[in-house]
Amino acid sequence: MRTLKFLFVVVLAATLSIGCNDKKAEKTVKEATETVKENVTEAAESAKDAVKEAVEEIQEAVSGDVSKVTIAGNDKMQYDLKTITVKAGQKVELTLNHIGKMSKQTMGHNWVLVKPDTDLGKFGVAAASAADTDYIPAEYEDQVIAHTKMLGGGESDSITFDAPAPGTYTFLCSFPGHNVLMRGEFIVE
Ligand code: ZN
């Protein structure tokens, strides 16, 4: 009888202990499952993003939807390109590098694309007195299709814009006195 009672106590204790451990284990498994789920979801999301980006890059490369243009301006008041040609409907990603050493105040360069009917002489005069707006004259805003920031030596700026309708446009630097030398044709085929 005494043995039986002892056995009962042992079994009860064991059962309680197992029950308790089971709950703990259950909780641990649940937490682990949740962590795995979260990690899998995160991994799936980032994989999805990576695939999407890769597909977009391939699409751009295949369709030629983006035209990447790099142009430089130097301390001799010159661009290294006289002509830029893109296709209608393309996105243009243009980077201007000021490869000189002089400051923005003495040898500033930007890249400004203007509409074909723009009076370049008048535009240049208006730009020269538009220091407050980085030499982009407010009264000619609707003539300007796209423009970079005004840069000093060693600086760069990139812009993206939609190629305008087919035609021949002018690009120039609107820093006072620069547009006569720093001027080129932007051709949209
Ligand atoms: Zn310039």
Coordinates of C-alpha atoms and ligand atoms in Angstrom, one line a residue:
M1 CA 0.0 0.0 0.0
R2 CA 2.8 2.3 0.9
T3 CA 4.6 1.4 -2.3
L4 CA 1.5 2.1 -4.4
K5 CA 1.1 5.5 -2.8
F6 CA 4.7 6.3 -3.5
L7 CA 4.3 5.2 -7.1
F8 CA 1.3 7.4 -7.5
V9 CA 3.1 10.4 -6.3
V10 CA 6.0 9.7 -8.7
V11 CA 3.7 9.3 -11.7
L12 CA 1.8 12.4 -10.8
A13 CA 5.0 14.4 -10.5
A14 CA 6.2 13.0 -13.8
T15 CA 3.0 13.8 -15.5
L16 CA 3.0 17.3 -14.2
S17 CA 6.6 17.7 -15.3
I18 CA 5.9 16.3 -18.7
G19 CA 2.9 18.5 -19.1
C20 CA 4.9 21.5 -18.1
N21 CA 7.7 20.6 -20.5
D22 CA 5.3 20.0 -23.3
K23 CA 3.8 23.5 -22.9
K24 CA 7.3 25.0 -22.9
A25 CA 8.3 22.9 -25.9
E26 CA 5.1 23.9 -27.7
K27 CA 5.8 27.6 -27.0
T28 CA 9.4 27.2 -28.3
V29 CA 8.2 25.5 -31.4
K30 CA 5.5 28.1 -32.0
E31 CA 8.0 30.9 -31.6
A32 CA 10.6 29.2 -33.8
T33 CA 7.9 28.6 -36.5
E34 CA 6.9 32.3 -36.3
T35 CA 10.6 33.4 -36.7
V36 CA 11.0 31.0 -39.6
K37 CA 7.8 32.3 -41.2
E38 CA 9.0 35.9 -40.8
N39 CA 12.4 35.2 -42.2
V40 CA 10.9 33.3 -45.2
T41 CA 8.5 36.2 -45.8
E42 CA 11.3 38.7 -45.7
A43 CA 13.6 36.6 -47.9
A44 CA 10.7 36.1 -50.4
E45 CA 10.0 39.9 -50.4
S46 CA 13.6 40.8 -51.0
A47 CA 14.0 38.1 -53.7
K48 CA 10.9 39.5 -55.3
D49 CA 12.3 43.0 -55.3
A50 CA 15.6 41.8 -56.7
V51 CA 13.8 39.9 -59.5
K52 CA 11.7 42.9 -60.3
E53 CA 14.7 45.2 -60.5
A54 CA 16.6 42.8 -62.7
V55 CA 13.6 42.5 -65.0
E56 CA 13.3 46.2 -65.3
E57 CA 17.0 46.5 -66.1
I58 CA 16.7 43.8 -68.8
Q59 CA 13.6 45.5 -70.3
E60 CA 15.3 48.8 -70.4
A61 CA 18.4 47.2 -72.0
V62 CA 16.3 45.3 -74.6
S63 CA 13.9 48.0 -75.5
G64 CA 16.5 50.8 -75.4
D65 CA 14.0 53.0 -73.5
V66 CA 16.8 54.8 -71.7
S67 CA 19.5 56.8 -73.3
K68 CA 22.4 57.5 -71.0
V69 CA 24.4 60.6 -71.8
T70 CA 27.5 61.9 -70.1
I71 CA 28.8 65.3 -70.9
A72 CA 31.7 67.2 -69.4
G73 CA 32.5 70.9 -69.1
N74 CA 36.0 72.2 -68.4
D75 CA 37.8 75.3 -67.2
K76 CA 38.2 76.5 -70.8
M77 CA 34.5 77.1 -71.2
Q78 CA 33.9 74.0 -73.3
Y79 CA 31.7 71.0 -73.4
D80 CA 33.2 67.7 -74.7
L81 CA 30.1 67.1 -76.9
K82 CA 28.8 69.2 -79.7
T83 CA 25.9 66.9 -80.6
I84 CA 23.7 64.6 -78.5
T85 CA 21.3 62.3 -80.3
V86 CA 18.5 60.3 -78.7
K87 CA 15.3 58.7 -79.9
A88 CA 11.7 60.0 -79.4
G89 CA 10.0 58.3 -76.5
Q90 CA 13.2 57.5 -74.7
K91 CA 14.0 58.5 -71.2
V92 CA 17.2 60.5 -71.1
E93 CA 19.5 60.1 -68.2
L94 CA 22.0 62.9 -68.5
T95 CA 25.1 63.4 -66.3
L96 CA 27.1 66.6 -66.4
N97 CA 30.6 66.5 -65.0
H98 CA 32.5 69.7 -64.4
I99 CA 36.0 68.3 -64.9
G100 CA 37.7 71.6 -64.2
K101 CA 39.1 73.1 -60.9
M102 CA 37.6 76.6 -61.0
S103 CA 34.7 77.6 -58.7
K104 CA 31.0 77.7 -59.5
Q105 CA 31.2 81.6 -59.2
T106 CA 34.0 82.0 -61.8
M107 CA 33.5 79.0 -64.2
G108 CA 30.0 77.7 -63.4
H109 CA 28.6 75.1 -65.8
N110 CA 25.1 73.7 -66.2
W111 CA 23.4 71.9 -69.0
V112 CA 20.2 73.5 -70.2
L113 CA 17.9 72.1 -72.9
V114 CA 15.7 74.7 -74.6
K115 CA 12.9 74.6 -77.1
P116 CA 13.8 75.2 -80.8
D117 CA 12.1 78.5 -81.1
T118 CA 14.0 80.0 -78.2
D119 CA 15.8 83.3 -79.0
L120 CA 19.2 82.3 -77.6
G121 CA 20.5 85.8 -77.5
K122 CA 17.6 87.1 -75.4
F123 CA 17.7 83.9 -73.3
G124 CA 21.4 84.5 -72.6
V125 CA 20.8 88.1 -71.5
A126 CA 17.9 87.1 -69.3
A127 CA 20.0 84.2 -67.8
A128 CA 22.9 86.5 -67.0
S129 CA 20.8 88.4 -64.6
A130 CA 19.2 85.4 -63.0
A131 CA 21.9 84.6 -60.5
D132 CA 19.2 84.0 -57.8
T133 CA 17.7 81.1 -59.7
D134 CA 21.0 79.5 -60.7
Y135 CA 21.0 81.5 -64.0
I136 CA 17.7 79.9 -65.2
P137 CA 15.6 82.9 -66.0
A138 CA 12.1 82.6 -64.6
E139 CA 10.5 84.4 -67.6
Y140 CA 11.9 81.6 -69.9
E141 CA 10.8 78.7 -67.7
D142 CA 8.4 77.4 -70.3
Q143 CA 11.2 77.4 -72.9
V144 CA 13.4 75.2 -70.7
I145 CA 12.8 71.5 -71.2
A146 CA 15.3 70.2 -68.7
H147 CA 18.4 71.5 -66.9
T148 CA 21.0 70.4 -64.4
K149 CA 22.2 72.3 -61.4
M150 CA 25.0 74.9 -61.8
L151 CA 28.3 73.2 -61.0
G152 CA 31.8 74.2 -59.9
G153 CA 35.0 72.2 -60.7
G154 CA 34.8 68.6 -59.6
E155 CA 31.1 68.5 -59.2
S156 CA 28.5 66.4 -61.0
D157 CA 24.8 66.4 -61.5
S158 CA 22.4 63.9 -63.1
I159 CA 18.9 64.5 -64.4
T160 CA 16.3 62.3 -66.0
F161 CA 13.7 63.6 -68.5
D162 CA 11.6 62.4 -71.3
A163 CA 13.0 63.0 -74.8
P164 CA 10.8 65.7 -76.4
A165 CA 9.2 65.3 -79.8
P166 CA 11.5 64.6 -82.8
G167 CA 13.4 67.7 -83.8
T168 CA 16.6 69.6 -83.2
Y169 CA 17.0 71.4 -80.0
T170 CA 19.8 73.5 -78.4
F171 CA 21.6 72.7 -75.2
L172 CA 23.8 75.3 -73.6
C173 CA 25.4 76.6 -70.4
S174 CA 23.5 79.5 -69.0
F175 CA 26.3 80.9 -66.9
P176 CA 26.9 84.6 -68.0
G177 CA 28.9 84.7 -71.2
H178 CA 29.2 80.9 -71.7
N179 CA 26.3 80.1 -74.0
V180 CA 28.1 81.3 -77.2
L181 CA 30.9 78.7 -76.7
M182 CA 29.1 76.2 -74.6
R183 CA 26.3 75.3 -77.0
G184 CA 25.3 72.2 -78.9
E185 CA 22.6 70.4 -80.8
F186 CA 20.3 68.0 -79.1
I187 CA 18.7 65.8 -81.8
V188 CA 15.6 63.7 -81.2
E189 CA 15.1 61.2 -84.0
Ligands
ZN1 ZN 29.5 77.3 -68.1

